[in-house]
């Protein structure tokens, strides 16, 4: 079988298809024939050398497939079930614990960008019944991160407001969840075409951050000077403006660091406005299952920018890295 990984050094140009033996399963494991995978910033970081993984290393946290075989101790799944991988396997419910991070797919654990994977049953979640294989493949990291930020950490309610940055997978999932809840969505991007697409999906206010470099003023204008209840911080490059955009007692859910791993922020603003800042590392399996129920109940569909064949996996990663996508980028194993 073929897997996507890195063998001879770091760099997107080093991503290649690796031939591996078809895995066998233990009594508590499930064999999944993978139909599709989706890309995340994490995959690009790993390919470029983040975490300094020993090589060869198989990439990937997001996969969807069909259960092909089960061990004799498996009770949660049957042959033919449609399943998604769960990113932090040890995080089954409740709050995240430091030791849970040792079970992250694609980092501490072998990635799932393979034609077949053999994993313990608790690694898996049943996919929503209303989504396609490509749509389901995009849920494990971006979808769950957006859900955790909007619902569990952000506690966004009907009639409240949220500020989103960019139009990648997390932001677009967050847009869909927020609108289904009945919240007001303000979204930033430097690309007018992408902003127009976000408007079609229900964004109430669109702001071009390139032509409006002082975009916090636009956010305050759109909220009658009060600021938003919640902001998803994707960049950190504009954290000062994010702080300006938050209302008193508001929340910031940190979902990315595209603007760099360090930033300067005003502690005074945080304290005077009583702002809560919380980092998001996807969510628990229980949270994943709750999200899937919400997706089914509201008949939400993953927004997919482009689907690449397995043979073009390197091209897919380069396309993703260039930031041209709106929503998710998927690789189909078929």
PDB file of C-alpha atoms in Angstrom, residues 61-237:
ATOM      1  CA  UNK A  61      -4.137  13.523  11.274  1.00  0.00           C
ATOM      2  CA  UNK A  62      -7.279  13.628   9.113  1.00  0.00           C
ATOM      3  CA  UNK A  63      -8.656  10.563   7.369  1.00  0.00           C
ATOM      4  CA  UNK A  64     -12.002   9.071   6.439  1.00  0.00           C
ATOM      5  CA  UNK A  65     -12.566   5.477   5.445  1.00  0.00           C
ATOM      6  CA  UNK A  66     -14.637   2.330   5.626  1.00  0.00           C
ATOM      7  CA  UNK A  67     -14.171  -0.329   8.283  1.00  0.00           C
ATOM      8  CA  UNK A  68     -12.907  -3.430   6.497  1.00  0.00           C
ATOM      9  CA  UNK A  69     -12.016  -5.713   9.410  1.00  0.00           C
ATOM     10  CA  UNK A  70     -12.428  -5.674  13.205  1.00  0.00           C
ATOM     11  CA  UNK A  71     -10.645  -7.470  16.038  1.00  0.00           C
ATOM     12  CA  UNK A  72     -12.609  -9.850  18.257  1.00  0.00           C
ATOM     13  CA  UNK A  73     -12.626  -7.358  21.162  1.00  0.00           C
ATOM     14  CA  UNK A  74     -14.025  -4.460  19.105  1.00  0.00           C
ATOM     15  CA  UNK A  75     -17.592  -3.517  20.023  1.00  0.00           C
ATOM     16  CA  UNK A  76     -18.070   0.070  18.809  1.00  0.00           C
ATOM     17  CA  UNK A  77     -17.801  -0.603  15.071  1.00  0.00           C
ATOM     18  CA  UNK A  78     -18.828  -3.139  12.484  1.00  0.00           C
ATOM     19  CA  UNK A  79     -17.599  -3.901   8.971  1.00  0.00           C
ATOM     20  CA  UNK A  80     -18.851  -1.250   6.544  1.00  0.00           C
ATOM     21  CA  UNK A  81     -19.043   1.591   9.054  1.00  0.00           C
ATOM     22  CA  UNK A  82     -18.016   5.054   7.813  1.00  0.00           C
ATOM     23  CA  UNK A  83     -15.388   6.446  10.188  1.00  0.00           C
ATOM     24  CA  UNK A  84     -13.085   9.412  10.777  1.00  0.00           C
ATOM     25  CA  UNK A  85      -9.833   9.419  12.713  1.00  0.00           C
ATOM     26  CA  UNK A  86      -9.665  11.259  16.047  1.00  0.00           C
ATOM     27  CA  UNK A  87      -6.601  13.538  16.360  1.00  0.00           C
ATOM     28  CA  UNK A  88      -5.723  13.340  20.096  1.00  0.00           C
ATOM     29  CA  UNK A  89      -6.691   9.741  20.748  1.00  0.00           C
ATOM     30  CA  UNK A  90      -6.229   9.746  24.529  1.00  0.00           C
ATOM     31  CA  UNK A  91      -8.519  12.766  24.871  1.00  0.00           C
ATOM     32  CA  UNK A  92     -11.819  10.932  24.995  1.00  0.00           C
ATOM     33  CA  UNK A  93     -13.867  13.371  27.104  1.00  0.00           C
ATOM     34  CA  UNK A  94     -13.546  16.173  29.652  1.00  0.00           C
ATOM     35  CA  UNK A  95     -10.585  18.547  29.801  1.00  0.00           C
ATOM     36  CA  UNK A  96      -7.323  18.074  27.924  1.00  0.00           C
ATOM     37  CA  UNK A  97      -4.462  16.719  30.050  1.00  0.00           C
ATOM     38  CA  UNK A  98      -0.781  17.160  29.284  1.00  0.00           C
ATOM     39  CA  UNK A  99      -0.256  13.414  28.895  1.00  0.00           C
ATOM     40  CA  UNK A 100      -2.997  13.315  26.235  1.00  0.00           C
ATOM     41  CA  UNK A 101      -0.697  15.201  23.876  1.00  0.00           C
ATOM     42  CA  UNK A 102       1.519  12.129  23.589  1.00  0.00           C
ATOM     43  CA  UNK A 103      -1.218  10.539  21.480  1.00  0.00           C
ATOM     44  CA  UNK A 104      -1.496  13.098  18.654  1.00  0.00           C
ATOM     45  CA  UNK A 105      -1.815  11.517  15.222  1.00  0.00           C
ATOM     46  CA  UNK A 106       0.958  12.541  12.864  1.00  0.00           C
ATOM     47  CA  UNK A 107       3.172  13.876  15.647  1.00  0.00           C
ATOM     48  CA  UNK A 108       3.833  11.449  18.504  1.00  0.00           C
ATOM     49  CA  UNK A 109       1.869   8.745  16.701  1.00  0.00           C
ATOM     50  CA  UNK A 110       2.268   7.549  13.145  1.00  0.00           C
ATOM     51  CA  UNK A 111       0.186   9.589  10.713  1.00  0.00           C
ATOM     52  CA  UNK A 112      -2.867   8.306   8.881  1.00  0.00           C
ATOM     53  CA  UNK A 113      -2.096   9.355   5.304  1.00  0.00           C
ATOM     54  CA  UNK A 114      -2.110   5.722   4.150  1.00  0.00           C
ATOM     55  CA  UNK A 115      -4.354   3.577   1.985  1.00  0.00           C
ATOM     56  CA  UNK A 116      -5.030   1.365   5.018  1.00  0.00           C
ATOM     57  CA  UNK A 117      -4.701   2.063   8.722  1.00  0.00           C
ATOM     58  CA  UNK A 118      -4.945  -0.328  11.664  1.00  0.00           C
ATOM     59  CA  UNK A 119      -5.874   1.545  14.852  1.00  0.00           C
ATOM     60  CA  UNK A 120      -7.523   0.884  18.236  1.00  0.00           C
ATOM     61  CA  UNK A 121     -11.263   1.470  18.102  1.00  0.00           C
ATOM     62  CA  UNK A 122     -11.074   4.530  20.358  1.00  0.00           C
ATOM     63  CA  UNK A 123      -9.034   6.296  17.635  1.00  0.00           C
ATOM     64  CA  UNK A 124     -12.167   6.452  15.485  1.00  0.00           C
ATOM     65  CA  UNK A 125     -15.466   8.345  15.336  1.00  0.00           C
ATOM     66  CA  UNK A 126     -18.473   7.493  13.179  1.00  0.00           C
ATOM     67  CA  UNK A 127     -18.829  10.051  10.408  1.00  0.00           C
ATOM     68  CA  UNK A 128     -21.993  12.140  10.017  1.00  0.00           C
ATOM     69  CA  UNK A 129     -24.470  10.381   7.753  1.00  0.00           C
ATOM     70  CA  UNK A 130     -25.147  13.466   5.611  1.00  0.00           C
ATOM     71  CA  UNK A 131     -21.609  14.128   4.340  1.00  0.00           C
ATOM     72  CA  UNK A 132     -19.563  12.597   1.540  1.00  0.00           C
ATOM     73  CA  UNK A 133     -16.240  10.835   2.058  1.00  0.00           C
ATOM     74  CA  UNK A 134     -14.311  13.953   0.990  1.00  0.00           C
ATOM     75  CA  UNK A 135     -16.370  16.141   3.323  1.00  0.00           C
ATOM     76  CA  UNK A 136     -15.930  13.743   6.244  1.00  0.00           C
ATOM     77  CA  UNK A 137     -12.150  13.621   5.764  1.00  0.00           C
ATOM     78  CA  UNK A 138     -11.950  17.334   6.587  1.00  0.00           C
ATOM     79  CA  UNK A 139     -13.606  17.071  10.008  1.00  0.00           C
ATOM     80  CA  UNK A 140     -11.010  15.687  12.474  1.00  0.00           C
ATOM     81  CA  UNK A 141      -8.744  18.691  13.002  1.00  0.00           C
ATOM     82  CA  UNK A 142     -10.213  21.815  11.390  1.00  0.00           C
ATOM     83  CA  UNK A 143     -13.830  20.929  12.099  1.00  0.00           C
ATOM     84  CA  UNK A 144     -13.286  19.897  15.702  1.00  0.00           C
ATOM     85  CA  UNK A 145     -11.012  22.885  16.370  1.00  0.00           C
ATOM     86  CA  UNK A 146     -13.683  25.263  15.083  1.00  0.00           C
ATOM     87  CA  UNK A 147     -16.358  23.485  17.142  1.00  0.00           C
ATOM     88  CA  UNK A 148     -14.248  23.631  20.289  1.00  0.00           C
ATOM     89  CA  UNK A 149     -13.530  27.330  19.735  1.00  0.00           C
ATOM     90  CA  UNK A 150     -17.100  28.340  18.929  1.00  0.00           C
ATOM     91  CA  UNK A 151     -19.095  26.095  21.274  1.00  0.00           C
ATOM     92  CA  UNK A 152     -17.018  24.805  24.184  1.00  0.00           C
ATOM     93  CA  UNK A 153     -14.514  27.612  24.729  1.00  0.00           C
ATOM     94  CA  UNK A 154     -16.293  30.490  23.017  1.00  0.00           C
ATOM     95  CA  UNK A 155     -19.748  29.532  24.348  1.00  0.00           C
ATOM     96  CA  UNK A 156     -21.216  31.506  21.451  1.00  0.00           C
ATOM     97  CA  UNK A 157     -24.952  32.079  21.745  1.00  0.00           C
ATOM     98  CA  UNK A 158     -27.845  33.217  19.592  1.00  0.00           C
ATOM     99  CA  UNK A 159     -27.555  36.937  18.935  1.00  0.00           C
ATOM    100  CA  UNK A 160     -23.885  37.227  19.910  1.00  0.00           C
ATOM    101  CA  UNK A 161     -21.046  38.116  17.544  1.00  0.00           C
ATOM    102  CA  UNK A 162     -17.798  36.470  16.460  1.00  0.00           C
ATOM    103  CA  UNK A 163     -14.735  37.719  14.582  1.00  0.00           C
ATOM    104  CA  UNK A 164     -13.012  35.252  12.240  1.00  0.00           C
ATOM    105  CA  UNK A 165      -9.652  35.632  10.516  1.00  0.00           C
ATOM    106  CA  UNK A 166      -9.011  34.237   7.056  1.00  0.00           C
ATOM    107  CA  UNK A 167     -10.937  31.709   5.015  1.00  0.00           C
ATOM    108  CA  UNK A 168      -9.124  28.435   5.678  1.00  0.00           C
ATOM    109  CA  UNK A 169     -10.721  25.297   7.041  1.00  0.00           C
ATOM    110  CA  UNK A 170     -11.093  26.352  10.685  1.00  0.00           C
ATOM    111  CA  UNK A 171     -12.544  29.771   9.870  1.00  0.00           C
ATOM    112  CA  UNK A 172     -15.057  28.429   7.365  1.00  0.00           C
ATOM    113  CA  UNK A 173     -16.218  25.672   9.718  1.00  0.00           C
ATOM    114  CA  UNK A 174     -16.517  28.329  12.438  1.00  0.00           C
ATOM    115  CA  UNK A 175     -18.570  30.502  10.100  1.00  0.00           C
ATOM    116  CA  UNK A 176     -20.977  27.647   9.441  1.00  0.00           C
ATOM    117  CA  UNK A 177     -21.310  26.694  13.105  1.00  0.00           C
ATOM    118  CA  UNK A 178     -21.797  30.309  14.215  1.00  0.00           C
ATOM    119  CA  UNK A 179     -24.509  30.984  11.642  1.00  0.00           C
ATOM    120  CA  UNK A 180     -26.328  27.754  12.544  1.00  0.00           C
ATOM    121  CA  UNK A 181     -26.302  28.919  16.178  1.00  0.00           C
ATOM    122  CA  UNK A 182     -27.720  32.283  15.131  1.00  0.00           C
ATOM    123  CA  UNK A 183     -24.701  34.498  15.796  1.00  0.00           C
ATOM    124  CA  UNK A 184     -23.431  37.487  13.844  1.00  0.00           C
ATOM    125  CA  UNK A 185     -20.245  36.731  11.897  1.00  0.00           C
ATOM    126  CA  UNK A 186     -17.567  39.263  10.967  1.00  0.00           C
ATOM    127  CA  UNK A 187     -14.785  37.816   8.823  1.00  0.00           C
ATOM    128  CA  UNK A 188     -11.416  39.184   7.679  1.00  0.00           C
ATOM    129  CA  UNK A 189      -9.422  38.338   4.563  1.00  0.00           C
ATOM    130  CA  UNK A 190      -7.037  40.119   2.221  1.00  0.00           C
ATOM    131  CA  UNK A 191      -8.818  38.562  -0.776  1.00  0.00           C
ATOM    132  CA  UNK A 192     -12.088  40.052  -2.045  1.00  0.00           C
ATOM    133  CA  UNK A 193     -13.043  36.926  -3.983  1.00  0.00           C
ATOM    134  CA  UNK A 194     -12.773  34.813  -0.836  1.00  0.00           C
ATOM    135  CA  UNK A 195     -14.735  37.403   1.130  1.00  0.00           C
ATOM    136  CA  UNK A 196     -17.506  37.222  -1.460  1.00  0.00           C
ATOM    137  CA  UNK A 197     -17.653  33.450  -1.000  1.00  0.00           C
ATOM    138  CA  UNK A 198     -17.847  33.922   2.766  1.00  0.00           C
ATOM    139  CA  UNK A 199     -20.740  36.338   2.246  1.00  0.00           C
ATOM    140  CA  UNK A 200     -22.599  33.685   0.275  1.00  0.00           C
ATOM    141  CA  UNK A 201     -22.116  31.275   3.194  1.00  0.00           C
ATOM    142  CA  UNK A 202     -23.781  33.759   5.529  1.00  0.00           C
ATOM    143  CA  UNK A 203     -21.064  36.106   6.808  1.00  0.00           C
ATOM    144  CA  UNK A 204     -22.805  39.276   7.999  1.00  0.00           C
ATOM    145  CA  UNK A 205     -19.832  41.627   7.686  1.00  0.00           C
ATOM    146  CA  UNK A 206     -16.808  41.139   5.430  1.00  0.00           C
ATOM    147  CA  UNK A 207     -13.655  43.225   5.860  1.00  0.00           C
ATOM    148  CA  UNK A 208     -10.649  43.304   3.555  1.00  0.00           C
ATOM    149  CA  UNK A 209      -7.738  43.511   5.996  1.00  0.00           C
ATOM    150  CA  UNK A 210      -5.373  44.656   3.234  1.00  0.00           C
ATOM    151  CA  UNK A 211      -7.395  47.658   2.098  1.00  0.00           C
ATOM    152  CA  UNK A 212      -8.511  48.305   5.698  1.00  0.00           C
ATOM    153  CA  UNK A 213      -5.260  47.916   7.680  1.00  0.00           C
ATOM    154  CA  UNK A 214      -6.974  49.392  10.766  1.00  0.00           C
ATOM    155  CA  UNK A 215      -9.698  46.763  10.559  1.00  0.00           C
ATOM    156  CA  UNK A 216     -10.498  46.920  14.278  1.00  0.00           C
ATOM    157  CA  UNK A 217     -12.233  50.237  13.572  1.00  0.00           C
ATOM    158  CA  UNK A 218     -14.495  48.460  11.072  1.00  0.00           C
ATOM    159  CA  UNK A 219     -15.268  45.720  13.595  1.00  0.00           C
ATOM    160  CA  UNK A 220     -16.246  48.294  16.214  1.00  0.00           C
ATOM    161  CA  UNK A 221     -18.366  50.144  13.664  1.00  0.00           C
ATOM    162  CA  UNK A 222     -20.186  46.905  12.833  1.00  0.00           C
ATOM    163  CA  UNK A 223     -20.884  46.247  16.511  1.00  0.00           C
ATOM    164  CA  UNK A 224     -22.055  49.756  17.472  1.00  0.00           C
ATOM    165  CA  UNK A 225     -18.772  50.352  19.279  1.00  0.00           C
ATOM    166  CA  UNK A 226     -19.212  47.425  21.668  1.00  0.00           C
ATOM    167  CA  UNK A 227     -16.874  44.890  20.058  1.00  0.00           C
ATOM    168  CA  UNK A 228     -17.442  41.200  19.440  1.00  0.00           C
ATOM    169  CA  UNK A 229     -18.217  38.571  22.054  1.00  0.00           C
ATOM    170  CA  UNK A 230     -15.664  36.139  20.638  1.00  0.00           C
ATOM    171  CA  UNK A 231     -12.671  36.227  18.291  1.00  0.00           C
ATOM    172  CA  UNK A 232     -10.799  33.288  16.799  1.00  0.00           C
ATOM    173  CA  UNK A 233      -7.145  34.308  16.706  1.00  0.00           C
ATOM    174  CA  UNK A 234      -5.510  32.680  13.703  1.00  0.00           C
ATOM    175  CA  UNK A 235      -2.481  34.885  13.115  1.00  0.00           C
ATOM    176  CA  UNK A 236      -1.144  36.789  16.185  1.00  0.00           C
ATOM    177  CA  UNK A 237       0.331  39.329  13.768  1.00  0.00           C
TER     178      UNK A 237
END
